[in-house]
Amino acid sequence: MRNENPLITVIIPIYNIMDCLERCVSSVCAQTYRNLEILLVDDGSTDGTGALCDRLAERDGRIRVFHKENGGSSSARNLGLQKARGEYLGFVDSDDFIEPDMYERLMEQVKAGGYSIVQASRDEIDENGQKRADVCTPPEKVTFLSGEAFLRELLLHRGDCSFCTKLTARSLFGEKRFPEGELNEDFYLLVELLQETEGVCILPQQLYHVYYRMGSNTRRKERNDFSRVFVDIVKNADYVQVIVEEKYPALQKEAVRFGLYQRLDYLLHIPVGLMVREDSFYTAVKKYCRRHAADTVVSPYLTAKQKVYLLLLSAAPKTVRRLHGLTMRARGV
């Protein structure tokens, strides 16, 4: 007989996060869905966070702690996948926190529809405790999207690719793992899983709270910083372009739009000093934009402003970036 309350494994990758970890773990321990195991994967912390993990485990018998050499978030998550005992998997980033009923609500939808992926909506909370503008607009009611329809939302930057907002059947992963040494790794693995599942059920309630602060992997602290994430998002665009060509030809225009948008993001963040011919990746980005100039003009999914920037950056990238920088400084950004 199927377990009416199957075990959920919640995997929390952890690295040097003393100030946020207790809030995060407490929010998971307080879940109204009680059949949980909570895996704290200490990824080689050097600030005492590893010892804090051990102390937290003493408070709740559902917590198991694993200490490993530093290898990045994907490496920590993959160790969690290896050690997980649950029938369903959840992930929480160690600086975020969740509502007490998140996993109960997600599991209710799993039982109701037999879904292999169920997603809560999310919001972002800044360092002052203020809610930021929504990155992903929650649906008005519980909504199911097929795998192809969900992928389309991702390509239009309307979907949520994070595994942290999701409850996922462990069987869906099989031998698939998060790519190590990459940023924005959720996108890559989720696109793989979408090809194996019927789709995603999305809840309207914002049950997952992202803690937004400067200095994370994807946010710049200094004007001249250039995060590797901007390279990885272009690689993801190339990866999904191949998937679309092979399996979802109806999404070709959306995939090209995604590739252009990701490259626009790259070109607007790379420091001017790094925009050199010797950089083969930068050169390839320019060539893609120039090759798809016609697609840029006719795309129904790009704004007029985005089209102008893409065309100008394709023609005179350094000049446009310098002017863009002057404009941003004049606006105090």
Tab-separated table of C-alpha atoms in Angstrom:
chain	number	residue	atom	x	y	z
A	1	MET	CA	0.000	0.000	0.000
A	2	ARG	CA	1.150	3.522	-0.753
A	3	ASN	CA	2.259	5.513	2.286
A	4	GLU	CA	-0.368	8.171	3.015
A	5	ASN	CA	2.342	10.492	4.371
A	6	PRO	CA	5.489	9.653	2.408
A	7	LEU	CA	8.846	10.772	3.738
A	8	ILE	CA	10.110	14.095	2.386
A	9	THR	CA	13.858	14.715	2.406
A	10	VAL	CA	14.764	18.398	2.628
A	11	ILE	CA	18.336	19.092	1.486
A	12	ILE	CA	20.038	22.281	2.677
A	13	PRO	CA	23.504	23.010	1.226
A	14	ILE	CA	25.478	25.130	3.688
A	15	TYR	CA	28.600	27.257	3.507
A	16	ASN	CA	29.694	29.998	5.948
A	17	ILE	CA	26.177	31.160	6.782
A	18	MET	CA	26.190	31.646	10.557
A	19	ASP	CA	23.838	34.648	10.476
A	20	CYS	CA	20.988	32.953	8.594
A	21	LEU	CA	21.250	29.224	9.155
A	22	GLU	CA	19.267	28.933	12.373
A	23	ARG	CA	16.301	30.837	10.919
A	24	CYS	CA	16.378	28.638	7.814
A	25	VAL	CA	16.564	25.323	9.666
A	26	SER	CA	13.976	26.391	12.247
A	27	SER	CA	11.500	27.172	9.459
A	28	VAL	CA	11.940	23.652	8.082
A	29	CYS	CA	11.703	21.987	11.503
A	30	ALA	CA	8.455	23.898	12.164
A	31	GLN	CA	6.663	22.348	9.180
A	32	THR	CA	3.143	21.122	9.829
A	33	TYR	CA	4.009	18.137	7.611
A	34	ARG	CA	6.000	16.154	10.156
A	35	ASN	CA	7.328	13.191	8.179
A	36	LEU	CA	10.571	14.881	7.177
A	37	GLU	CA	14.238	14.181	7.224
A	38	ILE	CA	16.421	17.268	7.035
A	39	LEU	CA	19.908	16.925	5.559
A	40	LEU	CA	22.358	19.700	6.439
A	41	VAL	CA	25.280	19.412	4.027
A	42	ASP	CA	28.182	21.486	5.328
A	43	ASP	CA	30.275	22.295	2.267
A	44	GLY	CA	33.575	22.908	4.050
A	45	SER	CA	32.530	25.926	6.135
A	46	THR	CA	35.357	27.799	7.864
A	47	ASP	CA	33.444	30.184	10.137
A	48	GLY	CA	31.922	27.841	12.712
A	49	THR	CA	28.845	27.025	10.628
A	50	GLY	CA	29.740	23.321	10.650
A	51	ALA	CA	29.637	23.229	14.447
A	52	LEU	CA	26.317	25.088	14.386
A	53	CYS	CA	24.929	22.344	12.128
A	54	ASP	CA	25.889	19.759	14.713
A	55	ARG	CA	24.214	21.740	17.490
A	56	LEU	CA	21.028	22.104	15.462
A	57	ALA	CA	20.962	18.337	14.899
A	58	GLU	CA	20.939	17.824	18.664
A	59	ARG	CA	17.631	19.710	18.860
A	60	ASP	CA	15.700	17.636	16.299
A	61	GLY	CA	16.176	13.960	15.600
A	62	ARG	CA	15.061	14.397	11.995
A	63	ILE	CA	18.235	16.331	11.184
A	64	ARG	CA	21.279	14.539	9.750
A	65	VAL	CA	24.525	16.435	9.164
A	66	PHE	CA	27.173	15.717	6.553
A	67	HIS	CA	30.515	17.523	6.459
A	68	LYS	CA	32.471	17.592	3.212
A	69	GLU	CA	35.286	19.468	1.517
A	70	ASN	CA	34.233	22.626	-0.249
A	71	GLY	CA	32.932	21.865	-3.722
A	72	GLY	CA	30.093	24.316	-4.315
A	73	SER	CA	26.334	24.230	-3.934
A	74	SER	CA	25.760	21.609	-6.631
A	75	SER	CA	28.299	19.290	-5.032
A	76	ALA	CA	26.566	19.659	-1.659
A	77	ARG	CA	23.138	19.049	-3.168
A	78	ASN	CA	24.397	15.982	-5.001
A	79	LEU	CA	25.706	14.526	-1.748
A	80	GLY	CA	22.265	15.170	-0.274
A	81	LEU	CA	20.669	13.322	-3.197
A	82	GLN	CA	22.995	10.398	-2.548
A	83	LYS	CA	22.086	10.259	1.164
A	84	ALA	CA	18.355	10.989	0.841
A	85	ARG	CA	15.874	8.378	2.051
A	86	GLY	CA	12.682	10.222	1.166
A	87	GLU	CA	10.204	9.431	-1.569
A	88	TYR	CA	10.009	13.149	-2.335
A	89	LEU	CA	12.759	15.764	-2.277
A	90	GLY	CA	12.785	19.420	-1.343
A	91	PHE	CA	15.655	21.906	-1.333
A	92	VAL	CA	16.076	25.053	0.727
A	93	ASP	CA	18.945	27.517	0.381
A	94	SER	CA	20.548	28.215	3.732
A	95	ASP	CA	19.860	31.971	3.746
A	96	ASP	CA	16.168	31.544	2.829
A	97	PHE	CA	13.190	30.429	4.926
A	98	ILE	CA	9.773	28.876	4.339
A	99	GLU	CA	6.226	29.111	5.646
A	100	PRO	CA	5.208	26.435	8.210
A	101	ASP	CA	2.658	24.824	5.888
A	102	MET	CA	4.693	24.800	2.672
A	103	TYR	CA	5.378	21.071	2.474
A	104	GLU	CA	1.917	20.181	3.708
A	105	ARG	CA	0.336	22.223	0.911
A	106	LEU	CA	2.731	20.811	-1.688
A	107	MET	CA	2.053	17.244	-0.594
A	108	GLU	CA	-1.708	17.842	-0.713
A	109	GLN	CA	-1.360	18.625	-4.431
A	110	VAL	CA	0.900	15.624	-4.995
A	111	LYS	CA	-1.821	13.395	-3.531
A	112	ALA	CA	-4.635	15.181	-5.343
A	113	GLY	CA	-3.134	14.986	-8.803
A	114	GLY	CA	-0.384	12.385	-8.649
A	115	TYR	CA	2.102	14.998	-9.820
A	116	SER	CA	5.851	14.376	-9.781
A	117	ILE	CA	6.676	18.100	-9.460
A	118	VAL	CA	4.639	20.582	-7.415
A	119	GLN	CA	5.779	24.175	-6.976
A	120	ALA	CA	4.995	26.871	-4.425
A	121	SER	CA	5.191	30.527	-5.369
A	122	ARG	CA	7.916	32.687	-3.838
A	123	ASP	CA	8.766	36.224	-2.884
A	124	GLU	CA	11.996	38.053	-2.095
A	125	ILE	CA	12.784	39.764	1.192
A	126	ASP	CA	15.619	42.306	1.367
A	127	GLU	CA	18.118	42.933	4.168
A	128	ASN	CA	15.713	45.415	5.767
A	129	GLY	CA	12.861	42.916	5.871
A	130	GLN	CA	11.005	44.603	3.020
A	131	LYS	CA	9.299	42.625	0.270
A	132	ARG	CA	10.792	43.247	-3.163
A	133	ALA	CA	8.955	43.216	-6.477
A	134	ASP	CA	7.996	39.704	-7.560
A	135	VAL	CA	10.451	38.020	-9.921
A	136	CYS	CA	7.830	35.422	-10.839
A	137	THR	CA	4.176	36.433	-10.778
A	138	PRO	CA	2.120	33.853	-8.843
A	139	PRO	CA	-0.888	32.356	-10.633
A	140	GLU	CA	-4.315	33.365	-9.357
A	141	LYS	CA	-5.207	29.749	-8.554
A	142	VAL	CA	-3.641	26.305	-8.535
A	143	THR	CA	-2.390	25.804	-12.088
A	144	PHE	CA	-1.014	22.828	-13.986
A	145	LEU	CA	1.375	23.328	-16.903
A	146	SER	CA	2.609	20.551	-19.164
A	147	GLY	CA	6.362	20.092	-19.399
A	148	GLU	CA	6.432	21.950	-22.726
A	149	ALA	CA	4.230	24.776	-21.434
A	150	PHE	CA	6.428	25.160	-18.331
A	151	LEU	CA	9.545	25.243	-20.490
A	152	ARG	CA	7.948	27.992	-22.560
A	153	GLU	CA	7.438	30.035	-19.392
A	154	LEU	CA	11.123	29.570	-18.551
A	155	LEU	CA	12.157	30.700	-22.034
A	156	LEU	CA	10.052	33.831	-21.617
A	157	HIS	CA	11.535	34.493	-18.157
A	158	ARG	CA	8.146	34.070	-16.527
A	159	GLY	CA	8.753	30.698	-14.888
A	160	ASP	CA	10.601	29.714	-11.735
A	161	CYS	CA	13.481	27.303	-12.384
A	162	SER	CA	14.506	26.986	-8.729
A	163	PHE	CA	14.277	23.560	-7.101
A	164	CYS	CA	13.857	25.307	-3.748
A	165	THR	CA	10.219	26.145	-4.446
A	166	LYS	CA	9.445	22.595	-5.560
A	167	LEU	CA	8.610	19.205	-4.149
A	168	THR	CA	9.923	16.616	-6.590
A	169	ALA	CA	9.502	12.844	-6.745
A	170	ARG	CA	12.870	11.266	-6.019
A	171	SER	CA	12.295	8.692	-8.761
A	172	LEU	CA	12.289	11.483	-11.335
A	173	PHE	CA	15.961	12.239	-10.715
A	174	GLY	CA	17.190	8.722	-11.444
A	175	GLU	CA	20.940	9.149	-11.976
A	176	LYS	CA	20.597	12.812	-12.952
A	177	ARG	CA	22.477	15.291	-10.789
A	178	PHE	CA	23.153	19.012	-10.543
A	179	PRO	CA	26.051	20.076	-12.791
A	180	GLU	CA	29.032	20.841	-10.557
A	181	GLY	CA	31.214	23.884	-11.076
A	182	GLU	CA	28.334	25.806	-12.655
A	183	LEU	CA	26.139	28.678	-11.529
A	184	ASN	CA	22.429	28.805	-12.350
A	185	GLU	CA	22.580	25.026	-12.127
A	186	ASP	CA	18.876	24.591	-11.368
A	187	PHE	CA	17.900	25.577	-14.903
A	188	TYR	CA	20.014	22.882	-16.514
A	189	LEU	CA	18.711	20.035	-14.358
A	190	LEU	CA	15.096	21.211	-14.440
A	191	VAL	CA	15.088	21.243	-18.252
A	192	GLU	CA	16.287	17.633	-18.114
A	193	LEU	CA	13.539	16.618	-15.683
A	194	LEU	CA	10.807	18.411	-17.624
A	195	GLN	CA	11.455	15.985	-20.456
A	196	GLU	CA	10.651	13.084	-18.108
A	197	THR	CA	7.506	14.392	-16.418
A	198	GLU	CA	3.938	15.215	-17.369
A	199	GLY	CA	4.327	18.769	-16.078
A	200	VAL	CA	4.337	21.016	-13.032
A	201	CYS	CA	1.518	21.951	-10.653
A	202	ILE	CA	1.927	25.512	-9.304
A	203	LEU	CA	0.397	26.890	-6.102
A	204	PRO	CA	-0.461	30.609	-5.900
A	205	GLN	CA	0.625	31.028	-2.267
A	206	GLN	CA	4.065	32.591	-1.732
A	207	LEU	CA	5.332	30.012	0.724
A	208	TYR	CA	9.064	30.271	-0.028
A	209	HIS	CA	10.950	33.414	0.992
A	210	VAL	CA	14.183	34.264	-0.810
A	211	TYR	CA	16.542	36.380	1.279
A	212	TYR	CA	17.978	38.943	-1.116
A	213	ARG	CA	21.264	40.531	-0.211
A	214	MET	CA	24.181	41.932	-2.143
A	215	GLY	CA	27.206	39.698	-2.457
A	216	SER	CA	25.555	36.426	-3.452
A	217	ASN	CA	26.788	34.448	-6.463
A	218	THR	CA	24.445	36.272	-8.815
A	219	ARG	CA	24.574	39.806	-7.429
A	220	ARG	CA	27.352	42.337	-7.909
A	221	LYS	CA	28.855	44.307	-5.025
A	222	GLU	CA	31.188	46.496	-7.078
A	223	ARG	CA	30.648	48.080	-10.465
A	224	ASN	CA	33.608	46.244	-12.029
A	225	ASP	CA	32.701	42.802	-10.696
A	226	PHE	CA	31.741	40.302	-13.387
A	227	SER	CA	30.069	37.193	-12.043
A	228	ARG	CA	30.620	33.936	-13.897
A	229	VAL	CA	26.848	33.488	-13.800
A	230	PHE	CA	26.579	35.703	-16.880
A	231	VAL	CA	28.659	33.195	-18.820
A	232	ASP	CA	26.689	30.251	-17.476
A	233	ILE	CA	23.328	31.735	-18.479
A	234	VAL	CA	24.530	31.964	-22.082
A	235	LYS	CA	25.669	28.338	-21.933
A	236	ASN	CA	22.232	27.386	-20.619
A	237	ALA	CA	20.634	29.197	-23.552
A	238	ASP	CA	22.740	27.162	-25.990
A	239	TYR	CA	21.856	23.951	-24.154
A	240	VAL	CA	18.119	24.577	-24.209
A	241	GLN	CA	18.282	25.655	-27.873
A	242	VAL	CA	19.442	22.132	-28.771
A	243	ILE	CA	16.683	20.566	-26.640
A	244	VAL	CA	14.037	22.712	-28.325
A	245	GLU	CA	15.284	21.836	-31.797
A	246	GLU	CA	15.148	18.134	-30.985
A	247	LYS	CA	11.964	17.865	-28.922
A	248	TYR	CA	9.953	21.093	-28.882
A	249	PRO	CA	10.116	22.673	-32.370
A	250	ALA	CA	7.009	24.754	-31.622
A	251	LEU	CA	9.116	26.721	-29.098
A	252	GLN	CA	11.795	27.775	-31.595
A	253	LYS	CA	10.955	31.496	-31.497
A	254	GLU	CA	10.885	31.463	-27.703
A	255	ALA	CA	14.264	29.674	-27.600
A	256	VAL	CA	15.871	32.235	-29.915
A	257	ARG	CA	14.401	35.016	-27.798
A	258	PHE	CA	15.875	33.328	-24.710
A	259	GLY	CA	19.290	33.129	-26.348
A	260	LEU	CA	19.179	36.800	-27.305
A	261	TYR	CA	17.966	37.919	-23.888
A	262	GLN	CA	20.669	35.971	-22.065
A	263	ARG	CA	23.331	37.451	-24.321
A	264	LEU	CA	21.941	40.933	-23.769
A	265	ASP	CA	22.318	40.362	-20.031
A	266	TYR	CA	25.899	39.208	-20.605
A	267	LEU	CA	26.794	42.201	-22.791
A	268	LEU	CA	25.318	44.671	-20.304
A	269	HIS	CA	27.417	43.258	-17.443
A	270	ILE	CA	30.789	42.323	-18.878
A	271	PRO	CA	33.318	45.086	-18.030
A	272	VAL	CA	34.338	47.086	-21.087
A	273	GLY	CA	37.952	46.171	-20.420
A	274	LEU	CA	37.131	42.510	-21.018
A	275	MET	CA	35.431	43.143	-24.357
A	276	VAL	CA	38.397	42.050	-26.461
A	277	ARG	CA	38.822	39.964	-29.599
A	278	GLU	CA	41.058	37.534	-27.751
A	279	ASP	CA	38.108	36.457	-25.595
A	280	SER	CA	36.534	33.736	-27.742
A	281	PHE	CA	33.373	33.558	-25.613
A	282	TYR	CA	32.726	37.291	-25.906
A	283	THR	CA	33.365	37.118	-29.640
A	284	ALA	CA	30.920	34.233	-30.025
A	285	VAL	CA	28.242	36.208	-28.141
A	286	LYS	CA	28.617	39.109	-30.576
A	287	LYS	CA	28.447	36.807	-33.579
A	288	TYR	CA	25.242	35.171	-32.316
A	289	CYS	CA	23.572	38.542	-31.867
A	290	ARG	CA	24.609	39.694	-35.329
A	291	ARG	CA	23.491	36.414	-36.916
A	292	HIS	CA	20.075	36.779	-35.284
A	293	ALA	CA	19.585	40.470	-36.046
A	294	ALA	CA	16.524	39.714	-38.166
A	295	ASP	CA	15.061	37.540	-35.401
A	296	THR	CA	15.648	40.405	-32.988
A	297	VAL	CA	13.653	42.806	-35.139
A	298	VAL	CA	10.634	40.547	-35.649
A	299	SER	CA	10.524	38.821	-32.253
A	300	PRO	CA	7.149	39.280	-30.529
A	301	TYR	CA	8.764	38.424	-27.197
A	302	LEU	CA	11.356	41.221	-26.966
A	303	THR	CA	10.507	44.762	-25.943
A	304	ALA	CA	11.374	47.693	-28.187
A	305	LYS	CA	14.086	48.741	-25.727
A	306	GLN	CA	15.615	45.266	-25.710
A	307	LYS	CA	15.643	45.182	-29.510
A	308	VAL	CA	17.393	48.545	-29.710
A	309	TYR	CA	20.038	47.527	-27.194
A	310	LEU	CA	20.672	44.192	-28.912
A	311	LEU	CA	21.071	45.796	-32.330
A	312	LEU	CA	23.316	48.581	-31.053
A	313	LEU	CA	25.441	46.233	-28.943
A	314	SER	CA	25.857	43.968	-31.941
A	315	ALA	CA	27.122	46.854	-34.043
A	316	ALA	CA	29.257	48.837	-31.563
A	317	PRO	CA	29.389	47.011	-28.224
A	318	LYS	CA	32.111	49.033	-26.486
A	319	THR	CA	30.695	52.407	-27.479
A	320	VAL	CA	27.192	51.427	-26.402
A	321	ARG	CA	28.463	50.068	-23.084
A	322	ARG	CA	30.358	53.269	-22.329
A	323	LEU	CA	27.271	55.360	-23.097
A	324	HIS	CA	25.128	52.980	-21.069
A	325	GLY	CA	27.521	53.334	-18.149
A	326	LEU	CA	27.357	57.115	-18.315
A	327	THR	CA	23.562	56.989	-18.404
A	328	MET	CA	23.376	54.651	-15.408
A	329	ARG	CA	25.766	56.804	-13.380
A	330	ALA	CA	23.775	59.919	-14.242
A	331	ARG	CA	20.684	58.165	-12.880
A	332	GLY	CA	22.597	57.167	-9.756
A	333	VAL	CA	22.324	53.444	-10.473
